[in-house]
PDB file of C-alpha atoms in Angstrom:
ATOM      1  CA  UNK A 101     103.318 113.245  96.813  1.00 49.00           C
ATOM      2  CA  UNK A 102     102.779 112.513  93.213  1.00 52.00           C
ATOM      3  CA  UNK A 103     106.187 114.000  91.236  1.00 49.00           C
ATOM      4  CA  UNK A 104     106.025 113.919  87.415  1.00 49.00           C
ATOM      5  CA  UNK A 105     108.427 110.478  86.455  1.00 50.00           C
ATOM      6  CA  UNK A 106     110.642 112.277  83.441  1.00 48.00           C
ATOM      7  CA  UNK A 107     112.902 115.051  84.236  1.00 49.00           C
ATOM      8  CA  UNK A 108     111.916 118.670  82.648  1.00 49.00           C
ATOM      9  CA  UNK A 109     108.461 118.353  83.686  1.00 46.00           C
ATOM     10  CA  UNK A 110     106.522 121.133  84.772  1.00 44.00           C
ATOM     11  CA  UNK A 111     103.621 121.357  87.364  1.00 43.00           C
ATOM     12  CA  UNK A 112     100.492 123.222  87.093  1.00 41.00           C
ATOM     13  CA  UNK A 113     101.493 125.469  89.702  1.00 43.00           C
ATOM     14  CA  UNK A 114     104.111 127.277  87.700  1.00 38.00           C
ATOM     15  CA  UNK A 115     103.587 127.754  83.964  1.00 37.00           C
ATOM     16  CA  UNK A 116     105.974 130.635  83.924  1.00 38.00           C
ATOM     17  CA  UNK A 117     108.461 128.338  84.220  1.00 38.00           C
ATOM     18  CA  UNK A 118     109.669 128.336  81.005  1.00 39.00           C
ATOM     19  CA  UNK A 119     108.301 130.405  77.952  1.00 39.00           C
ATOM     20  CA  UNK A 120     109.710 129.333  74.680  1.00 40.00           C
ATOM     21  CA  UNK A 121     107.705 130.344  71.637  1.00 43.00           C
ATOM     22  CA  UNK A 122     108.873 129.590  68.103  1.00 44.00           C
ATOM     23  CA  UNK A 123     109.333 132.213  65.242  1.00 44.00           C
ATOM     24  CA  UNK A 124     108.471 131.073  61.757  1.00 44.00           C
ATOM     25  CA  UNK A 125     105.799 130.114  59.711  1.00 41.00           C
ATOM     26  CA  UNK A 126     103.368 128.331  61.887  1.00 44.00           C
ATOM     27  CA  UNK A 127     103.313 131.660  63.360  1.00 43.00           C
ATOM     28  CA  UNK A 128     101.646 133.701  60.343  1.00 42.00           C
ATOM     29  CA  UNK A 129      98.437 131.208  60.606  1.00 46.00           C
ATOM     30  CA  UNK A 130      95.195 133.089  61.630  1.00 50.00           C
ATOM     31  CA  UNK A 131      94.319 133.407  65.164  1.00 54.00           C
ATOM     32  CA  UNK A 132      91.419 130.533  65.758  1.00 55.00           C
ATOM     33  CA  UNK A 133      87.561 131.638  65.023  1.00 52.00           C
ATOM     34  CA  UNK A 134      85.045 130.348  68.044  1.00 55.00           C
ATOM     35  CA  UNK A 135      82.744 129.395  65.049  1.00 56.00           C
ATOM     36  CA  UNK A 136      85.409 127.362  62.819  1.00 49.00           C
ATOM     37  CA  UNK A 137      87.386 124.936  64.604  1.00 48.00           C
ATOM     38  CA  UNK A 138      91.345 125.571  63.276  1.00 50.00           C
ATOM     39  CA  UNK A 139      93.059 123.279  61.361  1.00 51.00           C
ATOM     40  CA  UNK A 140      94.769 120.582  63.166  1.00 48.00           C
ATOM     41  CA  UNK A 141      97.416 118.027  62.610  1.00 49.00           C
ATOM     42  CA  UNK A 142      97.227 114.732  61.545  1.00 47.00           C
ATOM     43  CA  UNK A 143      97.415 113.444  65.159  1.00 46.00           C
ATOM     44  CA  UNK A 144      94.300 112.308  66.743  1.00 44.00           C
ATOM     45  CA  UNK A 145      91.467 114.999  67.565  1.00 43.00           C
ATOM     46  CA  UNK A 146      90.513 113.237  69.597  1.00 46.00           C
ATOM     47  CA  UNK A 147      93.496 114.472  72.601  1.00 48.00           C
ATOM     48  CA  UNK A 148      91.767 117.795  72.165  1.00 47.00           C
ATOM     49  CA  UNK A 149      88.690 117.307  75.124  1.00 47.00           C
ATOM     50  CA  UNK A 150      88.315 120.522  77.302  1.00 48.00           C
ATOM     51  CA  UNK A 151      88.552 120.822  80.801  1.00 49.00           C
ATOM     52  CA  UNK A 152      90.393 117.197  80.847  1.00 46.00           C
ATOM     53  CA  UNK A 153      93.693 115.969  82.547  1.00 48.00           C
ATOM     54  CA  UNK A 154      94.707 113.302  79.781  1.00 46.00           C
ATOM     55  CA  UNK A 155      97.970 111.386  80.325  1.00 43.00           C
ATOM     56  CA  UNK A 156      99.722 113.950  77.874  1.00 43.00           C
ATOM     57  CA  UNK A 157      99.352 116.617  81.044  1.00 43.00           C
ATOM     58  CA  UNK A 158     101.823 114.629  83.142  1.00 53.00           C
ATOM     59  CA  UNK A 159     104.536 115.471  81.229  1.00 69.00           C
ATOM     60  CA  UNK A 160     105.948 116.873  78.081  1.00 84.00           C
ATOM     61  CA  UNK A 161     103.755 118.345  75.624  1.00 93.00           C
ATOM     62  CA  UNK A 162     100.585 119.076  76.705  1.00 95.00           C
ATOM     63  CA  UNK A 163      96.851 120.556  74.686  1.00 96.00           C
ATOM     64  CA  UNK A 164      96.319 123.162  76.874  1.00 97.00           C
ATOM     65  CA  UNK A 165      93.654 123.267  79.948  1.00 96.00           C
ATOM     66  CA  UNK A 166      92.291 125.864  81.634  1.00 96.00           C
ATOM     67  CA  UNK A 167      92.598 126.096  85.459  1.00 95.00           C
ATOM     68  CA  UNK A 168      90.607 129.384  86.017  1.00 93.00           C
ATOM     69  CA  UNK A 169      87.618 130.502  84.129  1.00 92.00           C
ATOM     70  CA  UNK A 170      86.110 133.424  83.635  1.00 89.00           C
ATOM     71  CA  UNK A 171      82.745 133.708  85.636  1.00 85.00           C
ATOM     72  CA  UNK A 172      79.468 135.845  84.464  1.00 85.00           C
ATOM     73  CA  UNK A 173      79.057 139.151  86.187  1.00 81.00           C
ATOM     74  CA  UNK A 174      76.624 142.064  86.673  1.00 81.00           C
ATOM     75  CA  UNK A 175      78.787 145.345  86.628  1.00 81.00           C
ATOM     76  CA  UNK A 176      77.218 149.034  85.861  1.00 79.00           C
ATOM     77  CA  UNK A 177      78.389 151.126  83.452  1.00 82.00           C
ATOM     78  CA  UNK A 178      81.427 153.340  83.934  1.00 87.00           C
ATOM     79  CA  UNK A 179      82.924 150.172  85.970  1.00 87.00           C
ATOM     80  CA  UNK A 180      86.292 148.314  84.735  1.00 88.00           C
ATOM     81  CA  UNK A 181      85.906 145.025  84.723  1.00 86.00           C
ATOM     82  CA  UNK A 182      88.858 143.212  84.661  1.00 88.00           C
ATOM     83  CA  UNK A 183      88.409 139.397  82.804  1.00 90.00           C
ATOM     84  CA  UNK A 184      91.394 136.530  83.919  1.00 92.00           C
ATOM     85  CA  UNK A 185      91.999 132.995  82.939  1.00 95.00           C
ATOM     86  CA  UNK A 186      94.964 130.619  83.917  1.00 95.00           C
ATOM     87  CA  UNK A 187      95.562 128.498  81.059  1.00 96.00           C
ATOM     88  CA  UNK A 188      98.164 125.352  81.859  1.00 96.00           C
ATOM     89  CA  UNK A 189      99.998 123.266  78.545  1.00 96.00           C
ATOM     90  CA  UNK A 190     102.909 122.778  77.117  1.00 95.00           C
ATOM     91  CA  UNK A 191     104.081 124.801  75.067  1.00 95.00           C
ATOM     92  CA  UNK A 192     102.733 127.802  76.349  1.00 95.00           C
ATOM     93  CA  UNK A 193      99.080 128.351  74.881  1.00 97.00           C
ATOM     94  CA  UNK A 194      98.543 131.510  73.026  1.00 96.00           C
ATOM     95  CA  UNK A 195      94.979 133.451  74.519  1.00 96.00           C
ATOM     96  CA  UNK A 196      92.580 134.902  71.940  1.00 96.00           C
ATOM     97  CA  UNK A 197      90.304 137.140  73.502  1.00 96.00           C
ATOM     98  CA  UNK A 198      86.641 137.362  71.869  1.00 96.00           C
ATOM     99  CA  UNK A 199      83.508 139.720  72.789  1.00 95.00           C
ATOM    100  CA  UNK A 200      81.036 138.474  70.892  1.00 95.00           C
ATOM    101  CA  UNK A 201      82.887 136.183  68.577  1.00 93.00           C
ATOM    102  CA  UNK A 202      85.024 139.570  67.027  1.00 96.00           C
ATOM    103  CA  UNK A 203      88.500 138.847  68.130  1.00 96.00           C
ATOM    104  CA  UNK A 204      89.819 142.022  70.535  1.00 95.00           C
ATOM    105  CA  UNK A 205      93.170 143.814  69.810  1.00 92.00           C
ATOM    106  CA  UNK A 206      95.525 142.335  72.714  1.00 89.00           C
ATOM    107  CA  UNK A 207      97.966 145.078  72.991  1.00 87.00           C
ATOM    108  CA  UNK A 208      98.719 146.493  76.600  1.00 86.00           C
ATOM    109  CA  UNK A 209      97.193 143.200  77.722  1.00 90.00           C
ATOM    110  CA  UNK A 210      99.044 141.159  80.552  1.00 92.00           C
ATOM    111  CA  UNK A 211      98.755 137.652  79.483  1.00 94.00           C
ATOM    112  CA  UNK A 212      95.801 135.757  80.783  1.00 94.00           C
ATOM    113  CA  UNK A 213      94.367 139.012  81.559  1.00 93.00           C
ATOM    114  CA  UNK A 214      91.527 141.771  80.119  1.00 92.00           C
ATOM    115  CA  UNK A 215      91.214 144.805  81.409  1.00 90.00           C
ATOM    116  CA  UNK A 216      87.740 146.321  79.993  1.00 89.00           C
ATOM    117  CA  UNK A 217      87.955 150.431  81.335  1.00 89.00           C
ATOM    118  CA  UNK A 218      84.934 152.732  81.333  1.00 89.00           C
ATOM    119  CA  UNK A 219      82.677 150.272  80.248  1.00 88.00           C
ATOM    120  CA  UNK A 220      79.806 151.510  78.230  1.00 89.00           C
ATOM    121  CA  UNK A 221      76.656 149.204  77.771  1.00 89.00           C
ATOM    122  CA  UNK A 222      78.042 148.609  74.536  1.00 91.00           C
ATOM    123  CA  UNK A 223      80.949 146.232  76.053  1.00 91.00           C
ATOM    124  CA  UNK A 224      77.848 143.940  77.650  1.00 90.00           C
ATOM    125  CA  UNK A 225      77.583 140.647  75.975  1.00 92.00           C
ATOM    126  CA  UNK A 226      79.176 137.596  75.590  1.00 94.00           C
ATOM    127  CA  UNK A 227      83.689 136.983  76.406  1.00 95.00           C
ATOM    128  CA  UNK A 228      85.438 134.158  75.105  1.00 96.00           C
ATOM    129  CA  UNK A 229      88.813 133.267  76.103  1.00 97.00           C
ATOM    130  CA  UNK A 230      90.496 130.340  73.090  1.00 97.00           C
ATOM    131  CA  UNK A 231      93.653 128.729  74.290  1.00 97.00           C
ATOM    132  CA  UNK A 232      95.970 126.642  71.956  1.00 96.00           C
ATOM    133  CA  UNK A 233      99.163 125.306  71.162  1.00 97.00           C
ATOM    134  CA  UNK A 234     100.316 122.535  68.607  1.00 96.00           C
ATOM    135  CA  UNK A 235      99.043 119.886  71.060  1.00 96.00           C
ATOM    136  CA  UNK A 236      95.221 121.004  70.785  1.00 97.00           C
ATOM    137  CA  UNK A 237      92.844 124.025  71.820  1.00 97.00           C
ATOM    138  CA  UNK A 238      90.491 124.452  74.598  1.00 97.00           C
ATOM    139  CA  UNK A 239      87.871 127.552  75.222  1.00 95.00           C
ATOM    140  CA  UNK A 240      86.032 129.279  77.812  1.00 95.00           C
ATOM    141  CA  UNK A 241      83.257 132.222  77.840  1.00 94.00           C
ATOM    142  CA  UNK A 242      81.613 134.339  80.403  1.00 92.00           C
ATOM    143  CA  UNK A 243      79.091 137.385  79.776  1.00 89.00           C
ATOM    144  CA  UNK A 244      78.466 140.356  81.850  1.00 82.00           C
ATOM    145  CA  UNK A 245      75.669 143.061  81.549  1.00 82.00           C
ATOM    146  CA  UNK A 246      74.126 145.757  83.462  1.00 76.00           C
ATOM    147  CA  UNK A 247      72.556 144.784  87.219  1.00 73.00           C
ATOM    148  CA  UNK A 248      68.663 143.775  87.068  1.00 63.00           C
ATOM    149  CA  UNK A 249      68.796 145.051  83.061  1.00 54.00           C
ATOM    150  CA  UNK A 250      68.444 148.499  81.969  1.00 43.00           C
ATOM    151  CA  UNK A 251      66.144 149.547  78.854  1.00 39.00           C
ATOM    152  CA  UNK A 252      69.347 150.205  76.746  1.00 36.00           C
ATOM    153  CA  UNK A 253      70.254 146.428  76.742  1.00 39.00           C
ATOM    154  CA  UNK A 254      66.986 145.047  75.781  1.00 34.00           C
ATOM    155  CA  UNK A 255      68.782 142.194  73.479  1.00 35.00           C
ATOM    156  CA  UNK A 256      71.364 141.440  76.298  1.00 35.00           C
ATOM    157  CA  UNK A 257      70.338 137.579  77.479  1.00 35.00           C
ATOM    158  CA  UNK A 258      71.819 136.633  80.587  1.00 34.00           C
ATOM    159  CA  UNK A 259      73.515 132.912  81.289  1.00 36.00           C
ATOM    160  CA  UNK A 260      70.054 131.593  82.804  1.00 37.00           C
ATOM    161  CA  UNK A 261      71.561 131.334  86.434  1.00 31.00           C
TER     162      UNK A 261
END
């Protein structure tokens, strides 16, 4: 079996492990918009590619990846849906939930989780999940709506399946 060659590391398969996250001002910076990429440092961009294992992931710091996605669904109204990512990097990525690129209060929320009760057609559309740390940012969306399309959600386009 592979082991990671530099002590400290952590696997995939538990990013519990260890959650550190640093107070100060880095913290005060806006949460990330999915329409304006956030500002990044003057390392390379180019360590920031989504859904890949770079050398970084091995171990030590790490942009962060996800390992579970969201998928689309059909749910009726009245439902609760209940959206969850696993997100992997080092230091811990902090989650930004979207619905339809307005960023959602996170309060009551278990990390990697969102819990959507009662849903009213109003809560169709599209979910984006933005992971990041200071080693880059990765994202991932999924959109639910009513089964076979009621009248009320004329404007709601599905993902083409």
């Amino acid at each position: 079996s592979l082991r990671p060659e530099r002590h400290g590391a952590r696997t995939e398969e538990a990013p519990e492990v260890q959650v550190t996250l640093k107070k100060g001002a880095e913290e005060a910076v806006a949460p990330p918009s999915p329409l304006i990429p956030p500002k990044r440092s003057k390392s390379s961009s180019d360590q920031v590619v989504p859904g890949s294992l770079g050398p970084q992931s091995l171990s030590g710091p790490s942009a962060p990846v996800f390992t579970r996605k969201m998928r689309n669904a059909a749910v009726g109204t009245g439902c609760d849906i209940r959206l969850k990512v696993s997100v992997s990097g080092d230091p811990q990525p902090s989650l930004y939930w979207y619905h339809n690129e307005e960023l959602l209060n996170m309060e009551n929320q278990e990390y990697g989780g969102l819990w959507i009760r009662d849903c009213k057609p109003s809560d169709a559309g599209l979910y984006t999940c933005i992971a990041n740390n200071h080693q880059g940012e990765c994202k991932c969306t999924g959109s639910w709506g009513p089964p076979g399309g009621l009248g009320a959600l004329s404007s709601w386009t599905g993902p083409g399946e």
